[in-house]
mmCIF file of C-alpha atoms in Angstrom:
data_model
loop_
_atom_site.group_PDB
_atom_site.id
_atom_site.type_symbol
_atom_site.label_atom_id
_atom_site.label_comp_id
_atom_site.label_asym_id
_atom_site.label_seq_id
_atom_site.Cartn_x
_atom_site.Cartn_y
_atom_site.Cartn_z
ATOM 1 C CA MET A 1 38.726 -101.081 116.370
ATOM 2 C CA ASN A 2 38.892 -103.203 113.237
ATOM 3 C CA CYS A 3 39.279 -101.508 109.872
ATOM 4 C CA VAL A 4 36.330 -102.848 107.867
ATOM 5 C CA GLY A 5 36.421 -102.805 104.077
ATOM 6 C CA LEU A 6 33.442 -103.275 101.793
ATOM 7 C CA MET A 7 34.178 -105.614 98.876
ATOM 8 C CA ILE A 8 31.753 -105.614 95.944
ATOM 9 C CA VAL A 9 32.237 -108.616 93.676
ATOM 10 C CA ASP A 10 31.552 -108.616 89.922
ATOM 11 C CA MET A 11 28.755 -106.049 89.722
ATOM 12 C CA GLN A 12 29.164 -105.751 85.982
ATOM 13 C CA GLN A 13 26.654 -105.060 83.250
ATOM 14 C CA GLY A 14 26.572 -108.659 82.019
ATOM 15 C CA MET A 15 25.173 -109.798 85.368
ATOM 16 C CA SER A 16 21.951 -107.897 84.624
ATOM 17 C CA TRP A 17 21.479 -109.343 81.144
ATOM 18 C CA PRO A 18 18.849 -112.099 80.590
ATOM 19 C CA GLN A 19 21.481 -114.528 79.284
ATOM 20 C CA ALA A 20 23.074 -114.555 82.763
ATOM 21 C CA GLY A 21 20.152 -116.752 83.852
ATOM 22 C CA GLU A 22 17.279 -116.938 86.327
ATOM 23 C CA ARG A 23 18.332 -115.382 89.639
ATOM 24 C CA ASN A 24 17.134 -114.716 93.165
ATOM 25 C CA ASN A 25 17.252 -111.701 95.522
ATOM 26 C CA PRO A 26 15.769 -109.054 93.202
ATOM 27 C CA ASP A 27 16.555 -106.346 95.796
ATOM 28 C CA ALA A 28 20.249 -107.258 96.034
ATOM 29 C CA GLU A 29 21.428 -104.327 93.907
ATOM 30 C CA HIS A 30 19.446 -101.871 96.025
ATOM 31 C CA ASN A 31 20.938 -103.359 99.199
ATOM 32 C CA MET A 32 24.457 -103.253 97.763
ATOM 33 C CA ALA A 33 23.982 -99.635 96.722
ATOM 34 C CA GLU A 34 22.841 -98.742 100.260
ATOM 35 C CA LEU A 35 25.941 -100.386 101.722
ATOM 36 C CA LEU A 36 28.146 -98.623 99.197
ATOM 37 C CA ALA A 37 26.616 -95.238 100.071
ATOM 38 C CA HIS A 38 27.072 -95.981 103.777
ATOM 39 C CA TRP A 39 30.759 -96.891 103.346
ATOM 40 C CA ARG A 40 31.358 -93.828 101.190
ATOM 41 C CA ALA A 41 29.692 -91.537 103.738
ATOM 42 C CA ALA A 42 31.948 -92.978 106.450
ATOM 43 C CA HIS A 43 35.060 -92.650 104.233
ATOM 44 C CA ALA A 44 35.655 -96.355 104.879
ATOM 45 C CA PRO A 45 37.632 -98.536 102.439
ATOM 46 C CA ILE A 46 35.866 -99.911 99.372
ATOM 47 C CA ILE A 47 37.184 -102.588 97.029
ATOM 48 C CA HIS A 48 35.558 -103.285 93.646
ATOM 49 C CA ILE A 49 36.252 -106.657 92.041
ATOM 50 C CA ARG A 50 35.812 -107.033 88.285
ATOM 51 C CA HIS A 51 35.930 -110.257 86.295
ATOM 52 C CA LEU A 52 37.756 -110.217 82.956
ATOM 53 C CA SER A 53 37.053 -113.485 81.187
ATOM 54 C CA THR A 54 39.589 -115.291 79.039
ATOM 55 C CA GLU A 55 36.699 -116.779 76.979
ATOM 56 C CA PRO A 56 35.606 -114.670 73.961
ATOM 57 C CA ASP A 57 31.966 -115.843 74.222
ATOM 58 C CA SER A 58 31.689 -114.826 77.902
ATOM 59 C CA LEU A 59 29.501 -111.962 79.136
ATOM 60 C CA PHE A 60 32.710 -110.674 80.747
ATOM 61 C CA TRP A 61 35.031 -110.760 77.750
ATOM 62 C CA PRO A 62 36.976 -107.469 77.969
ATOM 63 C CA GLU A 63 36.032 -106.166 74.529
ATOM 64 C CA GLN A 64 32.289 -105.667 75.064
ATOM 65 C CA GLU A 65 29.881 -103.855 77.414
ATOM 66 C CA GLY A 66 29.100 -106.820 79.679
ATOM 67 C CA VAL A 67 32.475 -106.412 81.365
ATOM 68 C CA LEU A 68 31.807 -102.795 82.400
ATOM 69 C CA PHE A 69 30.721 -101.923 85.931
ATOM 70 C CA GLN A 70 27.009 -101.291 86.370
ATOM 71 C CA GLU A 71 26.421 -97.549 86.660
ATOM 72 C CA ALA A 72 25.392 -97.718 90.343
ATOM 73 C CA PHE A 73 28.661 -99.476 91.188
ATOM 74 C CA GLU A 74 31.090 -97.405 89.165
ATOM 75 C CA PRO A 75 34.200 -96.926 91.360
ATOM 76 C CA LEU A 76 35.100 -93.445 92.536
ATOM 77 C CA ASP A 77 38.611 -92.048 92.741
ATOM 78 C CA GLY A 78 40.396 -93.557 95.710
ATOM 79 C CA GLU A 79 38.379 -96.792 95.679
ATOM 80 C CA LYS A 80 40.432 -99.902 94.938
ATOM 81 C CA VAL A 81 39.684 -101.861 91.759
ATOM 82 C CA MET A 82 40.984 -105.421 91.456
ATOM 83 C CA GLU A 83 40.645 -107.382 88.246
ATOM 84 C CA LYS A 84 40.582 -111.154 88.057
ATOM 85 C CA SER A 85 40.195 -113.904 85.470
ATOM 86 C CA VAL A 86 39.259 -116.691 87.912
ATOM 87 C CA PRO A 87 36.449 -116.714 90.495
ATOM 88 C CA ASP A 88 38.722 -116.042 93.497
ATOM 89 C CA ALA A 89 39.845 -112.402 93.764
ATOM 90 C CA PHE A 90 42.860 -113.357 95.905
ATOM 91 C CA ILE A 91 44.442 -115.707 93.341
ATOM 92 C CA HIS A 92 47.029 -114.165 90.992
ATOM 93 C CA SER A 93 46.585 -110.738 92.605
ATOM 94 C CA ASP A 94 48.096 -108.484 95.235
ATOM 95 C CA LEU A 95 44.757 -108.151 97.038
ATOM 96 C CA ALA A 96 45.895 -109.702 100.344
ATOM 97 C CA ALA A 97 49.046 -107.558 100.402
ATOM 98 C CA TRP A 98 47.067 -104.412 99.580
ATOM 99 C CA LEU A 99 44.564 -105.116 102.361
ATOM 100 C CA ALA A 100 47.437 -105.609 104.819
ATOM 101 C CA GLU A 101 49.055 -102.325 103.711
ATOM 102 C CA GLN A 102 45.747 -100.544 104.321
ATOM 103 C CA GLN A 103 45.421 -102.280 107.719
ATOM 104 C CA ILE A 104 42.067 -103.745 106.680
ATOM 105 C CA ASP A 105 41.484 -106.831 108.796
ATOM 106 C CA SER A 106 37.734 -107.262 108.288
ATOM 107 C CA LEU A 107 35.737 -107.510 105.064
ATOM 108 C CA VAL A 108 32.054 -107.191 104.294
ATOM 109 C CA ILE A 109 31.630 -109.048 101.010
ATOM 110 C CA VAL A 110 28.633 -108.649 98.684
ATOM 111 C CA GLY A 111 27.978 -109.256 95.006
ATOM 112 C CA VAL A 112 27.507 -112.056 92.564
ATOM 113 C CA SER A 113 27.293 -114.869 92.227
ATOM 114 C CA THR A 114 26.937 -116.216 95.720
ATOM 115 C CA ASN A 115 28.103 -119.731 94.833
ATOM 116 C CA ASN A 116 30.890 -118.723 92.476
ATOM 117 C CA SER A 117 33.051 -115.608 92.809
ATOM 118 C CA VAL A 118 31.585 -114.577 96.165
ATOM 119 C CA GLU A 119 32.021 -118.015 97.716
ATOM 120 C CA SER A 120 35.532 -118.618 96.384
ATOM 121 C CA THR A 121 36.717 -115.139 97.416
ATOM 122 C CA VAL A 122 35.166 -115.495 100.882
ATOM 123 C CA ARG A 123 36.807 -118.886 101.379
ATOM 124 C CA SER A 124 40.247 -117.457 100.595
ATOM 125 C CA ALA A 125 39.674 -114.387 102.762
ATOM 126 C CA GLY A 126 38.674 -116.583 105.693
ATOM 127 C CA ASN A 127 41.612 -118.916 105.171
ATOM 128 C CA LEU A 128 43.971 -115.924 105.072
ATOM 129 C CA GLY A 129 42.767 -114.821 108.497
ATOM 130 C CA PHE A 130 40.464 -111.915 107.669
ATOM 131 C CA ASN A 131 37.266 -111.423 109.659
ATOM 132 C CA VAL A 132 34.754 -111.968 106.888
ATOM 133 C CA TYR A 133 31.066 -111.074 106.769
ATOM 134 C CA VAL A 134 28.680 -111.886 103.927
ATOM 135 C CA VAL A 135 25.452 -109.890 103.652
ATOM 136 C CA GLU A 136 22.816 -112.405 102.584
ATOM 137 C CA SER A 137 20.428 -109.824 101.098
ATOM 138 C CA ALA A 138 23.218 -108.140 99.098
ATOM 139 C CA CYS A 139 24.286 -111.220 97.117
ATOM 140 C CA PHE A 140 22.482 -113.254 94.510
ATOM 141 C CA ALA A 141 22.866 -116.513 92.640
ATOM 142 C CA PHE A 142 21.538 -118.100 89.471
ATOM 143 C CA GLN A 143 19.575 -121.285 88.864
ATOM 144 C CA LYS A 144 21.989 -124.181 88.339
ATOM 145 C CA GLU A 145 21.900 -127.873 87.538
ATOM 146 C CA ASP A 146 23.500 -129.955 90.293
ATOM 147 C CA PHE A 147 26.031 -132.755 89.758
ATOM 148 C CA PHE A 148 23.244 -135.319 89.319
ATOM 149 C CA GLY A 149 21.335 -133.289 86.730
ATOM 150 C CA LEU A 150 18.639 -131.900 89.022
ATOM 151 C CA VAL A 151 17.857 -128.231 88.373
ATOM 152 C CA ARG A 152 18.247 -126.230 91.580
ATOM 153 C CA SER A 153 16.516 -122.893 91.980
ATOM 154 C CA ALA A 154 18.553 -119.738 92.445
ATOM 155 C CA ASP A 155 17.219 -119.577 96.025
ATOM 156 C CA ASP A 156 18.484 -123.119 96.698
ATOM 157 C CA VAL A 157 21.903 -122.397 95.184
ATOM 158 C CA HIS A 158 22.175 -119.169 97.212
ATOM 159 C CA ALA A 159 21.094 -120.839 100.470
ATOM 160 C CA MET A 160 23.491 -123.772 100.080
ATOM 161 C CA SER A 161 26.405 -121.483 99.305
ATOM 162 C CA LEU A 162 25.686 -119.361 102.387
ATOM 163 C CA ALA A 163 25.466 -122.558 104.460
ATOM 164 C CA ASN A 164 28.884 -123.609 103.123
ATOM 165 C CA LEU A 165 30.398 -120.301 104.240
ATOM 166 C CA HIS A 166 28.682 -119.518 107.543
ATOM 167 C CA GLY A 167 30.677 -120.533 110.595
ATOM 168 C CA GLU A 168 33.566 -121.914 108.545
ATOM 169 C CA TYR A 169 34.932 -119.060 106.437
ATOM 170 C CA ALA A 170 32.647 -116.172 107.329
ATOM 171 C CA THR A 171 29.661 -114.978 109.290
ATOM 172 C CA VAL A 172 26.522 -114.451 107.250
ATOM 173 C CA ILE A 173 24.800 -111.283 108.445
ATOM 174 C CA SER A 174 21.875 -108.972 107.727
ATOM 175 C CA GLN A 175 22.024 -105.547 106.130
ATOM 176 C CA ASP A 176 21.541 -103.808 109.502
ATOM 177 C CA GLU A 177 24.312 -105.888 111.070
ATOM 178 C CA ALA A 178 26.604 -104.760 108.246
ATOM 179 C CA PHE A 179 25.786 -101.097 108.864
ATOM 180 C CA ALA A 180 26.627 -101.584 112.548
ATOM 181 C CA LEU A 181 30.160 -102.792 111.736
ATOM 182 C CA LEU A 182 31.381 -99.258 111.021
ATOM 183 C CA PRO A 183 32.292 -96.995 113.946
ATOM 184 C CA GLN A 184 29.115 -95.010 114.585
ATOM 185 C CA ASP A 185 30.925 -91.702 115.117
ATOM 186 C CA LYS A 186 31.984 -91.776 111.434
ATOM 187 C CA VAL A 187 28.599 -92.617 109.988
ATOM 188 C CA PRO A 188 25.946 -90.030 109.160
ATOM 189 C CA MET A 189 22.408 -90.711 110.343
ATOM 190 C CA ARG A 190 20.470 -93.065 108.030
ATOM 191 C CA LYS A 191 17.172 -91.767 106.639
#
C-alpha cells in the first residue's frame, strides 16, 4: 500500500486578509481542516508548507503576522514544516529527500493559491515521480489579470490551473476520493 502524505500549502494568516484579493472556494478552509483532521486521526504523514517572502512589503514577510500559520492549520509536534521563499516547495529544500526517507510515495496537496504555489509544487512532485492528487474543493485562487490585460475571475484562474495539472502532473480529485486514499483500517468512522 502506498504511504500517502497530506501537504498543506501556504495556509498563513495573510491569505485571509482582504489585501490578498478576491478569491473563490469559500469553503476551502473547512475542507482542508476536515482532511487535516482525517490524516491526524489516521496518524498519517502531514507536511505544512510556509512561504517566507524576501520582499518587505509582502503579506508573507517574516517579521509580521501575515506569515504565521492560520490557527486551524497550526502544525502539531511530529508534523513536518517546510519553509520556502519561492512558489515551489521542492526548490532549494530537502523536501524530496525527506519524503523518500519517510517512504511517502503519494501526496494529497491542498492549499493556496491554486495557480501559484500549489501548481508549481504539484508540477515538481509529479516530475519527481510522486503519485500526486489535488483536492479541487480544498484549494483556492485569486482573481488575476491575464497576459493580455483581461481580468480573470478567481474561479477561472482556479479552473485553468486544475486543467493544467490534471492528467499531466496530478489527478484532480474530490474530498471523498481523498478520504478514501488512506487505508480504511487506520481511519476512524466519519461523522
